[in-house]
Amino acid sequence: MADDSKPIEAGVDAAEQPRPSLLVRAREWTAGSPLRRVLVGAGLLGLAGGTIAVWLVLASLAAPQPVSRIEVALEKLDEGDLEYAQNYVHKMQEAQTILTQDYGGPLFVLGAVRAKQAASQWAPERRRRDYLVAAKYLEEALSLGVPEDREYQAYYLLGKSFIGSDQLDEGVDVLVKALDANPAHQTEIHSLLATAQYFAAIPDYEESLKHIQQVLADPSAPEELRGDAKLRLARTLSRLDRHEEAEETLTDLPQSLNPAQVRLTTGHVLIDSAVDTEELKLRDERLERAEQQLIEAERLDKLSTEITAGSQFLRGRISQLRREYEEAIQRYTDVRKRFGMSPAGVAASAAEGDIYRVVGNATDALTAYRRAMDAVDEMAFYQSDLLPIDELKKTMLGAHATFVEQGKYDEALSLIEQLGPLIGETYQLELRAQTQQRWGEMLIEQSLAKSSPVPELERQGRQRLREAGVSYENLATQRFAEIEYPEDLWRAAEAYYSGQSYTSATRVLRDYIKNEPLRYNAQALLRLGQSLLALHQPEPAVEAFEECIEFHPYDAAVYGARLAAARAHREQGDFDRAEQLLKDNLIGGTLSPRSPEWRDSKFELGSLLHEVGRHTDAIDHLEEAIDRYEDDPGARQLRTARYLVAESYRNAAEEPRQRYIDAKAVNEREKNEQEFRALLKNALQHYDTVQREISRSSVSNPTEQAMLRNCYMLKGSVLFDLGRYREAVEEYSNVSALYQNEPFVLETLLQISYCWRRLGEPEKARGNIDQAILALNRLPDDVDLLASTTRSRAEWDAILSEIRNW
């Protein structure tokens, strides 16, 4: 084996020796020369860099090219290859090569694909869902910017998606933009706008009719589109009460239309026509024809679709119009059970409620209405030709109005709680407040209509009014930034005031005055003062009244402010100012005696004069008021006024009595005696009138009960002063029998004993003293006798023991 490590033998030809490598030769060439080494090193570095650069170029050429052209997806979209277009966009997304500012194009493709897929969906819910997704894509695409030549196509598809997902108002706004600038889809846009206007929450049938006519005016419109437009035209004309034109429309229809749908529409149009027909024979004839059309529609609808549901509902409607209520209820029940929470089921439940309401069954009516609203609440969107949303709303609000009119407020409020999805939370809250207020006012009116107020009715009524105040205040909170806010505050304050929630009324009134200084300012100051007065805060109440009087001298509220201020000043003991305010209302002003403020000022002035001891003046004012307002149902002060007149006559008799006692001359004594006896007789007459009125009243309040007791006592006192002792004993005995366990019976028994002594029967007198002693001993030790009599327990014990020995 040769040894490769041996050196080349001498003598061998140099040409036959192996040539050194380039690297060896380069090393030999640079040996001993630093400059050569530098040159060789630089060359090697340049060679390495060039190699790397070439490799990178080749690698980039070999790598797959990124997908970046949206035009490919748009082209496939136009060709109808929806799957390819959609997948192409997804690949662009996966490759993450789409810049943020370029996302509008891909989103447009995805929205357009989903809109086209939605149009081919058979199931209504899936179709609506796909259109909803498409609308989201297209909205975002337009906000980011779509290719310039696709903008109006995007608007068209977005409008169509809005309509398809039952976002009708949004759809109309978008389609109107696309209508003029999108000639390729004008006819379809008109069709979509016709549908949107027809099914809108507030339908515009005239506008819908214009768009339908535009569709039918296009000779190139597809037959299917023209057929649908014909059916929609018939229903729209029927909604506009143009029934003959609607029927004529149905005589010339394309053969391509679903015959079951044609029969259903014909039956519906005939029913609408029958409703507006006054001639009974023609009405019955149209209902009969409608029923035959509906029966045929059911026969042709082999799959029992929504056509069958609509047909069966309309047959129930025919029975209802014929007043065959049992049969109608049965048909509606069948529709509801068979088709559940479909538009036909909603219409059937609402119709059941109407029938029960008509026959007076409020409970079952409310149940049916609740069932209908529960179904609507569970639907993402509600759209129905059997019972459009505006008619459903009218039905429910009509039911509410009927319940209120019939005084069935509980049912009315229960129905309101179901109406949120239909009428919105704000209107629902307003309706609740109005119903609570009406209920409260009705209960109080019922109480006032009685011969005497009924405390339980008043309590319930004021509770409802307070609830109305809370609802109005919540409504004001919701509409804080709206023009209705001050009005809501005012209504809340009035409800609180009427409900005697004076603290809440005061709080809300101050907010109102701060936010609305002009409209009801005078009335608000009046109410604020009245509320403060009811809270026993006379000083701030007077400030509010005086502000009203000073700053609003020509406002009608000033009369009430003067009256209320007079009461406040009277409570503070400023009788002169109170009298002046009342006289300002009664004298020299524009206030008429027919007004409540003049009437109440008259009674108030008489009461004030009685309190300050000007009894003759009090009698004049009170008797004038009694004569003037004897038959006025609003004059609730009549009974109190008569009682005060009696008191004034009795008190006025004290002055001539004293003059009688002090008189020296016989004729002077006789004159004064006649005067005080006449005054006492007048007092007796008025006490007797008040006593009879209260006794005959089935219900009376504590104040009137106290007045009745005083009438017995004071009649006895007047009779005693007149020397009619036996009659006085009878009156006092009534008190002792009716109130035998009350402390003031001691005064009565003592007065009876005085009468018997005047009659010369001391034994009977002592017998009544014995009864008084027994009554005193029966009273509990903790009873404060000074609160209801003129003496303490010790004083009573002493005086009764002393008199017993007379």
PDB file of C-alpha atoms in Angstrom, residues 687-790:
ATOM      1  CA  TYR A 687    -126.859  73.299  67.267  1.00  0.00           C
ATOM      2  CA  ASP A 688    -129.964  71.300  66.546  1.00  0.00           C
ATOM      3  CA  THR A 689    -129.393  71.483  62.772  1.00  0.00           C
ATOM      4  CA  VAL A 690    -125.791  70.323  63.051  1.00  0.00           C
ATOM      5  CA  GLN A 691    -126.791  67.543  65.441  1.00  0.00           C
ATOM      6  CA  ARG A 692    -129.451  66.220  63.062  1.00  0.00           C
ATOM      7  CA  GLU A 693    -127.124  66.350  60.032  1.00  0.00           C
ATOM      8  CA  ILE A 694    -124.342  64.434  61.744  1.00  0.00           C
ATOM      9  CA  SER A 695    -126.724  61.906  63.304  1.00  0.00           C
ATOM     10  CA  ARG A 696    -128.311  61.160  59.934  1.00  0.00           C
ATOM     11  CA  SER A 697    -124.936  60.745  58.256  1.00  0.00           C
ATOM     12  CA  SER A 698    -123.924  57.120  57.784  1.00  0.00           C
ATOM     13  CA  VAL A 699    -120.222  57.950  58.109  1.00  0.00           C
ATOM     14  CA  SER A 700    -118.543  60.797  59.926  1.00  0.00           C
ATOM     15  CA  ASN A 701    -114.994  61.711  60.777  1.00  0.00           C
ATOM     16  CA  PRO A 702    -113.537  62.291  64.263  1.00  0.00           C
ATOM     17  CA  THR A 703    -114.024  66.046  63.953  1.00  0.00           C
ATOM     18  CA  GLU A 704    -117.731  65.615  63.280  1.00  0.00           C
ATOM     19  CA  GLN A 705    -118.036  63.124  66.132  1.00  0.00           C
ATOM     20  CA  ALA A 706    -116.562  65.732  68.457  1.00  0.00           C
ATOM     21  CA  MET A 707    -118.961  68.330  67.049  1.00  0.00           C
ATOM     22  CA  LEU A 708    -121.911  65.986  67.704  1.00  0.00           C
ATOM     23  CA  ARG A 709    -120.864  65.454  71.303  1.00  0.00           C
ATOM     24  CA  ASN A 710    -120.422  69.203  71.790  1.00  0.00           C
ATOM     25  CA  CYS A 711    -123.841  69.863  70.271  1.00  0.00           C
ATOM     26  CA  TYR A 712    -125.465  67.683  72.943  1.00  0.00           C
ATOM     27  CA  MET A 713    -123.460  69.381  75.670  1.00  0.00           C
ATOM     28  CA  LEU A 714    -123.914  72.920  74.421  1.00  0.00           C
ATOM     29  CA  LYS A 715    -127.608  72.484  73.681  1.00  0.00           C
ATOM     30  CA  GLY A 716    -127.981  71.424  77.291  1.00  0.00           C
ATOM     31  CA  SER A 717    -125.998  74.492  78.366  1.00  0.00           C
ATOM     32  CA  VAL A 718    -128.141  76.834  76.245  1.00  0.00           C
ATOM     33  CA  LEU A 719    -131.365  75.244  77.500  1.00  0.00           C
ATOM     34  CA  PHE A 720    -130.075  75.645  81.061  1.00  0.00           C
ATOM     35  CA  ASP A 721    -129.351  79.335  80.438  1.00  0.00           C
ATOM     36  CA  LEU A 722    -132.854  79.692  79.002  1.00  0.00           C
ATOM     37  CA  GLY A 723    -134.310  78.110  82.138  1.00  0.00           C
ATOM     38  CA  ARG A 724    -135.620  75.077  80.225  1.00  0.00           C
ATOM     39  CA  TYR A 725    -134.176  72.625  82.749  1.00  0.00           C
ATOM     40  CA  ARG A 726    -136.071  69.469  81.870  1.00  0.00           C
ATOM     41  CA  GLU A 727    -135.129  69.812  78.209  1.00  0.00           C
ATOM     42  CA  ALA A 728    -131.567  70.442  79.328  1.00  0.00           C
ATOM     43  CA  VAL A 729    -131.644  67.213  81.356  1.00  0.00           C
ATOM     44  CA  GLU A 730    -132.729  65.311  78.232  1.00  0.00           C
ATOM     45  CA  GLU A 731    -129.847  66.665  76.195  1.00  0.00           C
ATOM     46  CA  TYR A 732    -127.294  66.039  78.935  1.00  0.00           C
ATOM     47  CA  SER A 733    -128.673  62.533  79.417  1.00  0.00           C
ATOM     48  CA  ASN A 734    -127.983  61.758  75.767  1.00  0.00           C
ATOM     49  CA  VAL A 735    -124.346  62.579  76.399  1.00  0.00           C
ATOM     50  CA  SER A 736    -124.113  60.471  79.562  1.00  0.00           C
ATOM     51  CA  ALA A 737    -125.681  57.509  77.758  1.00  0.00           C
ATOM     52  CA  LEU A 738    -123.585  57.761  74.591  1.00  0.00           C
ATOM     53  CA  TYR A 739    -120.258  58.599  76.219  1.00  0.00           C
ATOM     54  CA  GLN A 740    -120.539  57.003  79.671  1.00  0.00           C
ATOM     55  CA  ASN A 741    -116.905  55.806  79.669  1.00  0.00           C
ATOM     56  CA  GLU A 742    -115.430  59.156  78.615  1.00  0.00           C
ATOM     57  CA  PRO A 743    -114.003  61.620  81.172  1.00  0.00           C
ATOM     58  CA  PHE A 744    -116.230  64.502  80.007  1.00  0.00           C
ATOM     59  CA  VAL A 745    -119.283  62.556  81.245  1.00  0.00           C
ATOM     60  CA  LEU A 746    -118.353  63.977  84.684  1.00  0.00           C
ATOM     61  CA  GLU A 747    -119.187  67.486  83.440  1.00  0.00           C
ATOM     62  CA  THR A 748    -122.463  66.208  82.027  1.00  0.00           C
ATOM     63  CA  LEU A 749    -123.589  64.502  85.232  1.00  0.00           C
ATOM     64  CA  LEU A 750    -122.642  67.584  87.218  1.00  0.00           C
ATOM     65  CA  GLN A 751    -124.752  69.786  84.906  1.00  0.00           C
ATOM     66  CA  ILE A 752    -127.690  67.373  85.209  1.00  0.00           C
ATOM     67  CA  SER A 753    -127.493  67.646  89.011  1.00  0.00           C
ATOM     68  CA  TYR A 754    -127.638  71.466  88.708  1.00  0.00           C
ATOM     69  CA  CYS A 755    -130.766  71.143  86.547  1.00  0.00           C
ATOM     70  CA  TRP A 756    -132.505  68.921  89.134  1.00  0.00           C
ATOM     71  CA  ARG A 757    -131.640  71.325  91.909  1.00  0.00           C
ATOM     72  CA  ARG A 758    -133.146  74.175  89.869  1.00  0.00           C
ATOM     73  CA  LEU A 759    -136.239  72.007  89.433  1.00  0.00           C
ATOM     74  CA  GLY A 760    -136.385  71.467  93.211  1.00  0.00           C
ATOM     75  CA  GLU A 761    -135.542  67.767  93.163  1.00  0.00           C
ATOM     76  CA  PRO A 762    -132.407  67.416  95.319  1.00  0.00           C
ATOM     77  CA  GLU A 763    -132.587  63.613  95.527  1.00  0.00           C
ATOM     78  CA  LYS A 764    -132.262  63.318  91.766  1.00  0.00           C
ATOM     79  CA  ALA A 765    -129.492  65.848  91.923  1.00  0.00           C
ATOM     80  CA  ARG A 766    -127.593  63.749  94.490  1.00  0.00           C
ATOM     81  CA  GLY A 767    -128.276  60.630  92.408  1.00  0.00           C
ATOM     82  CA  ASN A 768    -126.421  62.145  89.442  1.00  0.00           C
ATOM     83  CA  ILE A 769    -123.560  63.156  91.747  1.00  0.00           C
ATOM     84  CA  ASP A 770    -123.354  59.529  92.896  1.00  0.00           C
ATOM     85  CA  GLN A 771    -123.215  58.441  89.248  1.00  0.00           C
ATOM     86  CA  ALA A 772    -120.428  60.934  88.666  1.00  0.00           C
ATOM     87  CA  ILE A 773    -118.460  59.546  91.645  1.00  0.00           C
ATOM     88  CA  LEU A 774    -118.859  56.000  90.271  1.00  0.00           C
ATOM     89  CA  ALA A 775    -117.790  57.171  86.807  1.00  0.00           C
ATOM     90  CA  LEU A 776    -114.728  58.872  88.310  1.00  0.00           C
ATOM     91  CA  ASN A 777    -113.747  55.699  90.144  1.00  0.00           C
ATOM     92  CA  ARG A 778    -114.121  53.627  86.946  1.00  0.00           C
ATOM     93  CA  LEU A 779    -111.656  55.782  85.056  1.00  0.00           C
ATOM     94  CA  PRO A 780    -108.060  54.417  85.047  1.00  0.00           C
ATOM     95  CA  ASP A 781    -105.625  56.220  87.310  1.00  0.00           C
ATOM     96  CA  ASP A 782    -103.411  57.277  84.428  1.00  0.00           C
ATOM     97  CA  VAL A 783    -106.171  59.170  82.578  1.00  0.00           C
ATOM     98  CA  ASP A 784    -105.355  62.879  82.286  1.00  0.00           C
ATOM     99  CA  LEU A 785    -108.665  64.502  83.212  1.00  0.00           C
ATOM    100  CA  LEU A 786    -107.339  67.990  82.559  1.00  0.00           C
ATOM    101  CA  ALA A 787    -107.001  67.068  78.861  1.00  0.00           C
ATOM    102  CA  SER A 788    -110.786  66.696  78.423  1.00  0.00           C
ATOM    103  CA  THR A 789    -112.351  68.380  81.479  1.00  0.00           C
ATOM    104  CA  THR A 790    -111.759  71.551  83.496  1.00  0.00           C
TER     105      THR A 790
END
